[in-house]
Amino acid sequence: MRILLLNPNTSESITELMMNTAVSIASPATEVVPMTAQRGVPYIATRAEAQIGGAVVLEMLAERQSEIDAAIIAAFGDPGLLGARELFDFPVVGLAEAALLTACMLGRRFAVVSFARALEPWYRECIELHGLRDRCAGFTMLDEPFASISEVQGEKEEQLVALANKAISTLEPDSIILAGAPLTGLAEKVAGRIGVPVIDQVAAAVRQAETLVMLRPRKATTGTFKRPVGKPTIGLPAALAERIEGR
Amino acid sequence: MRILLLNPNTSESITELMMNTAVSIASPATEVVPMTAQRGVPYIATRAEAQIGGAVVLEMLAERQSEIDAAIIAAFGDPGLLGARELFDFPVVGLAEAALLTACMLGRRFAVVSFARALEPWYRECIELHGLRDRCAGFTMLDEPFASISEVQGEKEEQLVALANKAISTLEPDSIILAGAPLTGLAEKVAGRIGVPVIDQVAAAVRQAETLVMLRPRKATTGTFKRPVGKPTIGLPAALAERIEGR
Amino acid sequence: MRILLLNPNTSESITELMMNTAVSIASPATEVVPMTAQRGVPYIATRAEAQIGGAVVLEMLAERQSEIDAAIIAAFGDPGLLGARELFDFPVVGLAEAALLTACMLGRRFAVVSFARALEPWYRECIELHGLRDRCAGFTMLDEPFASISEVQGEKEEQLVALANKAISTLEPDSIILAGAPLTGLAEKVAGRIGVPVIDQVAAAVRQAETLVMLRPRKATTGTFKRPVGKPTIGLPAALAERIEGR
Amino acid sequence: MRILLLNPNTSESITELMMNTAVSIASPATEVVPMTAQRGVPYIATRAEAQIGGAVVLEMLAERQSEIDAAIIAAFGDPGLLGARELFDFPVVGLAEAALLTACMLGRRFAVVSFARALEPWYRECIELHGLRDRCAGFTMLDEPFASISEVQGEKEEQLVALANKAISTLEPDSIILAGAPLTGLAEKVAGRIGVPVIDQVAAAVRQAETLVMLRPRKATTGTFKRPVGKPTIGLPAALAERIEGR
Amino acid sequence: MRILLLNPNTSESITELMMNTAVSIASPATEVVPMTAQRGVPYIATRAEAQIGGAVVLEMLAERQSEIDAAIIAAFGDPGLLGARELFDFPVVGLAEAALLTACMLGRRFAVVSFARALEPWYRECIELHGLRDRCAGFTMLDEPFASISEVQGEKEEQLVALANKAISTLEPDSIILAGAPLTGLAEKVAGRIGVPVIDQVAAAVRQAETLVMLRPRKATTGTFKRPVGKPTIGLPAALAERIEGR
Amino acid sequence: MRILLLNPNTSESITELMMNTAVSIASPATEVVPMTAQRGVPYIATRAEAQIGGAVVLEMLAERQSEIDAAIIAAFGDPGLLGARELFDFPVVGLAEAALLTACMLGRRFAVVSFARALEPWYRECIELHGLRDRCAGFTMLDEPFASISEVQGEKEEQLVALANKAISTLEPDSIILAGAPLTGLAEKVAGRIGVPVIDQVAAAVRQAETLVMLRPRKATTGTFKRPVGKPTIGLPAALAERIEGR
């Protein structure tokens, strides 16, 4: 099966980081196909950027729809997820969604740990969107500058471990999610230093995308995720326009 | 004061319909400035279209930001609202938000009545976003074809009144919101035939936008709606790029 | 239009303070009419006082019902609001309600700042009544004696600003409500020293009352806010008795 | 012990009906003392009437405070309950509160059955006040005229039993509350014809009031139900004024 | 009436402690019958132990079902409560349930104070099961070793009082529940040193069990607590097998 | 990897049915090991049976703990799940939990369809335990006798498909869960006749168990799912006693 790992950010280096994790967890029969946004921002961190990034996600999926069996929207925050799930025929899973739901099977409440305080509102609203507020013990976020987004996990490894342990003692979560695409791969490295299960969002997402493909769910023909009726468009990229127009 | 009435749909005729209501309710000192999307779809009705439309909203606001005191995102469903409120310095209000909050002052629970069943999921998620699920008595939506979106209120007037009265008897709301931009103006016409207050979303939005301007709230410099730190962009329209880049 | 600014407290000086704000924000065509309770307590601060004050509100509204287009129940806590909305034909808005709903349009979550810790339970229950608990980031209240209720805002200005800024750093709200009638007018004065929008409850209430009048909602003839069927009364003030008896 | 059975309605006949139930359930050592409101309405059924009735409750309690060990606010809807609990030193329990909490020990969800549809909004808001919405399966209310409030239980016995059984088949509750003071005594009579436990509100309230006395809880000296600090009053009945003034 | 005080723990000494409280509060006509688990653990403190203990509860109730009018599951956490309520014909009340519901009549929010931090998750989930999370102000638990479970209340009396007062100042509850069977009897002793009502769980449970018997609720023949249809069993203790098999 | 498929019911035929699905979905490297309860009831359907069955689950897991990498509690309703997750070192997933969380990735709301109305309360409480009530559109359950639990899916196939389609038209779910172990395998057979994705609970559970193993979460050493401190036991089966005693 072919799973699209769609990075809605424009940072190729983050895509590579995620591919490392994805390839290491994917089943032998799974091909993970990377795709990096060609427009937008290097790292989505605000509501406005997520609004734009979510639209870019739809454009990107429209381009690749015929080549793939499932897609991962590979930014914690899941920009464009519900629209994508509605518009396309293949399963789509979000990085946050996969991590959150997987964490639910490892305890009652998870804590979210990340590298920049600016991300908290967006992450919080994503968790609310998924209806999982009661399963979230809280957030602890680094609040200091870092040199490079693609190397932040190495630069801040010690601080992030300390932060996770602080989350454990103050929020009493049953698991930790190291949230934000730039942190993928860190979970495996630091798990031994953190007293509860640590979830890697990309690993969770690849597995969940595979699971959805394996279950072979049909595209809804009714309900709120059936494919919308075609309608005219103006000024949209060709592939997306074609999909929305129902041609 | 100048209030931008931003229609994220590409239908000029709907913009005109809304301008009629807006001009009739606006204070003498208020100038309402219409703006219609130049790309997108004629009428947003799905999650995917709202995702795209919300990004278009940000582009449109960036173009006009220096000329206005406040903006109305004039589609029930409020595409791009939170991103807009975060990114720009002037108050922004959504059509749904204004109608919902105004309805809260006219009773405990409102019912939402509209002309197409396809709109219900989007409207429902909008109400959840605003944290007002408990104030919503439910939805009743027409489920039959109509000739033209810009004339649907005339064509279906009788059915919509009947539907509102059905909502009253089955859901026991304290007010009715005739939801969806194409229905603006209808509330005033049919209010006498419906036994609870009927709210016109555009009238509510113009008044709420004026109120926000009158209160002269400062742009947040802290909290989750402060202006995001500038960051590089690729491939975004010039005005929006400039705003996000913080130039 | 004539809007009754009904102070359910017996403090004339607070009524004057509120009239200053009201007159400054009201539209040219609006006349704000003050009315101060003739029985009750100087400043409602407990559940028991709110129970009594709410009954006094109904008596006061019954006396003036024929002269006004709308009424503001001018105590944060909104004593008697739902009963008033049910019993009378004109729109009624509460001071808290107006501030809270207006704050909803300026961010996700508001914090409530006030001058006496004793007020918190009543304010908290008011916010729950309005179904807005999830929009409330929390409370910070002064906890020290003050010389005079009508001059508390001057006496405690520095402390209140510090408290608002403490609320911002600990609760991360997107706006601040300076709650309690004696604080009206302070928002405008101190807004520049607080990093998020600060809402003046009286200004919000006057604007919201005007908005409700402008929308010309009919009195419900069905639903839970229709006028109750007349019934006999014993020992109630004449005007209120007449209204309840349906004469 | 002496328990005040305080009827906030002016109907002596309903007080008598409740006394019959109360005396039959009370422990040998308990004296139940009846008291009927001298001002107000014969039967509280609306938010406005509850606002007034709740204030009357406080006046009545102030008159008898020195003679009693506990009080029951004997109207389903519990007018003035929280204010009374705050202002006075003895335990106070509401008719609805006692019935609802007792029902919680007999299953997951209760249904509320009563004799007039007009009561539903007030009852619903009472249940929300107590935080028990999730334990409530719903309401079924008679919707037809009756001859006399004090004899409604006899006149409508068959209809109420049918209604309770309809509630069972449509709402799947685990218990039935026959709500509204005029229905007291009916539970015992009809229990055999209804397939789930039926709770008599007055019986529950007498037992719960006794229980609170038996547990000898101290009056709070801190927290939100401590006795409020005394403050001046104007125009209140002497006993209530004295209590509020802290003399 | 005969009420079974069923201790699902194997500690006879705790049963005795509870009997002391029970006998002192029970009505003259009530006989409280003690029963201590013969298999399980000395003190249930985890989810796994509660799962096992709840099954033991059913076995114990099956043995005594013909001799009793009601039963108390005498462990805070209420193991097996809903199953017992469903399977047997007499009323069953949980120690936690009785304390929580009684506390609801003494204020808005209660705090839970106990002697071992390990108990918090189980207690928390019990409160959620009863749908009372919004009535819970929070938990404060001792976090230090103790010599003997049956004497912990004496050994830690000072610390528990201090903890209760800390709960009051940090959580602002309106009442305190001293939770955990080994603490029964302490409430009466320390109530004078704690500024809000303190509830004894066993006293509350005895009174609530008596109340349920006094109300004479029928066993449900419909709804979700009707007696399940008989079915074959394998390997269960004889009395329980007989009950489930419907013989 | 070895995954234990633990059927807490005593029906070998249902275990076989589940093994068919499990083997067909499992990865090549996964060995699924069946285990059927030796005591209990043929088919858990009530709270009491789930209480007992959950204790049996712990006994069964204790016996096999050293041979397996993960376990599935293979009854929709997840008896004993949280206790098992707490007590043992390997991942444990419930049949319901896996189906519900997987359904969350296929739309907003799922409907639960099953073959016996008696199951609804237990299923409902299971969904509440997982905090997913808002993601559940509702239940539709067959209400007619069937010949044999192990062949119910064949006997009632037409009725269940009709019921699923009725759920779709009345509840508007985005997916259907055919709930209850005896229905495993049916989803694949009937998916083409139902307009939204249909989830097979056993297939979902096998995949989720594999995913948890692949993520290699450590056993918590802190938080609420760390292994409880050992304590003495009386009368428990040897393997379980040993585990609880911490030997």
mmCIF file of C-alpha atoms in Angstrom, chain E residues 10 38-55 58-59 79-84 86-87 121 125 224-225 228-229 231-237 240 244, chain F residues 10 38-55 58-59 79-84 86-87 121 125 224-225 228-229 231-237 240 244:
data_model
loop_
_atom_site.group_PDB
_atom_site.id
_atom_site.type_symbol
_atom_site.label_atom_id
_atom_site.label_comp_id
_atom_site.label_asym_id
_atom_site.label_seq_id
_atom_site.Cartn_x
_atom_site.Cartn_y
_atom_site.Cartn_z
ATOM 1 C CA THR E 10 -10.678 -8.504 54.132
ATOM 2 C CA GLN E 38 -13.308 -13.626 52.912
ATOM 3 C CA ARG E 39 -11.260 -13.264 49.753
ATOM 4 C CA GLY E 40 -9.515 -10.308 48.139
ATOM 5 C CA VAL E 41 -7.140 -7.780 49.647
ATOM 6 C CA PRO E 42 -6.980 -6.028 53.016
ATOM 7 C CA TYR E 43 -7.580 -2.653 51.455
ATOM 8 C CA ILE E 44 -8.745 -2.012 47.899
ATOM 9 C CA ALA E 45 -6.775 0.842 46.374
ATOM 10 C CA THR E 46 -6.440 0.199 42.652
ATOM 11 C CA ARG E 47 -8.591 -0.395 39.617
ATOM 12 C CA ALA E 48 -7.626 -4.051 39.472
ATOM 13 C CA GLU E 49 -8.454 -4.607 43.115
ATOM 14 C CA ALA E 50 -11.760 -2.826 42.672
ATOM 15 C CA GLN E 51 -12.586 -5.062 39.722
ATOM 16 C CA ILE E 52 -11.991 -8.141 41.825
ATOM 17 C CA GLY E 53 -13.579 -6.645 44.924
ATOM 18 C CA GLY E 54 -16.703 -5.760 42.970
ATOM 19 C CA ALA E 55 -17.111 -9.368 41.921
ATOM 20 C CA LEU E 58 -21.813 -9.777 44.223
ATOM 21 C CA GLU E 59 -20.910 -13.117 45.738
ATOM 22 C CA PRO E 79 -16.919 -1.575 43.866
ATOM 23 C CA GLY E 80 -19.645 -3.551 42.129
ATOM 24 C CA LEU E 81 -22.349 -1.005 42.923
ATOM 25 C CA LEU E 82 -24.163 -0.843 39.593
ATOM 26 C CA GLY E 83 -24.032 -4.578 39.075
ATOM 27 C CA ALA E 84 -25.412 -5.137 42.567
ATOM 28 C CA GLU E 86 -29.139 -4.425 38.848
ATOM 29 C CA LEU E 87 -28.902 -8.002 40.084
ATOM 30 C CA PRO E 121 -7.364 7.763 40.528
ATOM 31 C CA GLU E 125 -13.190 7.617 38.442
ATOM 32 C CA THR E 224 -31.799 -0.743 32.710
ATOM 33 C CA PHE E 225 -31.929 -1.959 36.324
ATOM 34 C CA PRO E 228 -31.493 -9.601 34.088
ATOM 35 C CA VAL E 229 -32.967 -12.640 32.407
ATOM 36 C CA LYS E 231 -28.658 -17.501 31.991
ATOM 37 C CA PRO E 232 -26.382 -20.481 32.603
ATOM 38 C CA THR E 233 -23.150 -20.014 34.532
ATOM 39 C CA ILE E 234 -19.979 -21.991 34.990
ATOM 40 C CA GLY E 235 -17.719 -22.039 38.002
ATOM 41 C CA LEU E 236 -19.358 -19.315 40.062
ATOM 42 C CA PRO E 237 -20.047 -19.639 43.805
ATOM 43 C CA LEU E 240 -24.322 -16.137 42.960
ATOM 44 C CA ILE E 244 -27.743 -15.210 37.876
ATOM 45 C CA THR F 10 -17.362 -19.094 28.118
ATOM 46 C CA GLN F 38 -13.454 -21.231 31.982
ATOM 47 C CA ARG F 39 -15.848 -19.631 34.407
ATOM 48 C CA GLY F 40 -18.567 -17.016 34.020
ATOM 49 C CA VAL F 41 -21.431 -16.849 31.521
ATOM 50 C CA PRO F 42 -21.737 -17.752 27.843
ATOM 51 C CA TYR F 43 -22.360 -14.157 26.878
ATOM 52 C CA ILE F 44 -21.844 -11.115 29.113
ATOM 53 C CA ALA F 45 -24.742 -8.720 28.724
ATOM 54 C CA THR F 46 -25.278 -6.958 32.033
ATOM 55 C CA ARG F 47 -23.383 -4.839 34.524
ATOM 56 C CA ALA F 48 -23.220 -7.680 37.032
ATOM 57 C CA GLU F 49 -21.864 -10.106 34.455
ATOM 58 C CA ALA F 50 -19.317 -7.535 33.330
ATOM 59 C CA GLN F 51 -18.188 -7.069 36.919
ATOM 60 C CA ILE F 52 -17.596 -10.780 37.271
ATOM 61 C CA GLY F 53 -16.194 -11.152 33.761
ATOM 62 C CA GLY F 54 -13.722 -8.346 34.380
ATOM 63 C CA ALA F 55 -12.363 -10.174 37.411
ATOM 64 C CA LEU F 58 -7.536 -10.474 35.360
ATOM 65 C CA GLU F 59 -7.212 -14.113 36.369
ATOM 66 C CA PRO F 79 -14.687 -5.825 31.064
ATOM 67 C CA GLY F 80 -11.699 -5.344 33.339
ATOM 68 C CA LEU F 81 -9.819 -3.180 30.840
ATOM 69 C CA LEU F 82 -8.519 -0.437 33.114
ATOM 70 C CA GLY F 83 -7.572 -2.841 35.860
ATOM 71 C CA ALA F 84 -5.717 -5.003 33.367
ATOM 72 C CA GLU F 86 -2.809 -1.054 35.381
ATOM 73 C CA LEU F 87 -1.800 -4.479 36.681
ATOM 74 C CA PRO F 121 -26.906 0.109 28.854
ATOM 75 C CA GLU F 125 -21.584 3.062 29.912
ATOM 76 C CA THR F 224 -2.060 6.231 37.537
ATOM 77 C CA PHE F 225 -1.183 3.141 35.489
ATOM 78 C CA PRO F 228 0.468 -1.101 42.025
ATOM 79 C CA VAL F 229 2.589 -1.798 45.063
ATOM 80 C CA LYS F 231 -0.044 -6.322 48.887
ATOM 81 C CA PRO F 232 -1.234 -9.563 50.531
ATOM 82 C CA THR F 233 -4.221 -11.406 49.085
ATOM 83 C CA ILE F 234 -6.586 -14.081 50.321
ATOM 84 C CA GLY F 235 -8.370 -16.674 48.266
ATOM 85 C CA LEU F 236 -7.420 -15.495 44.782
ATOM 86 C CA PRO F 237 -6.259 -17.864 42.029
ATOM 87 C CA LEU F 240 -3.374 -13.510 40.030
ATOM 88 C CA ILE F 244 -0.981 -8.635 43.017
#
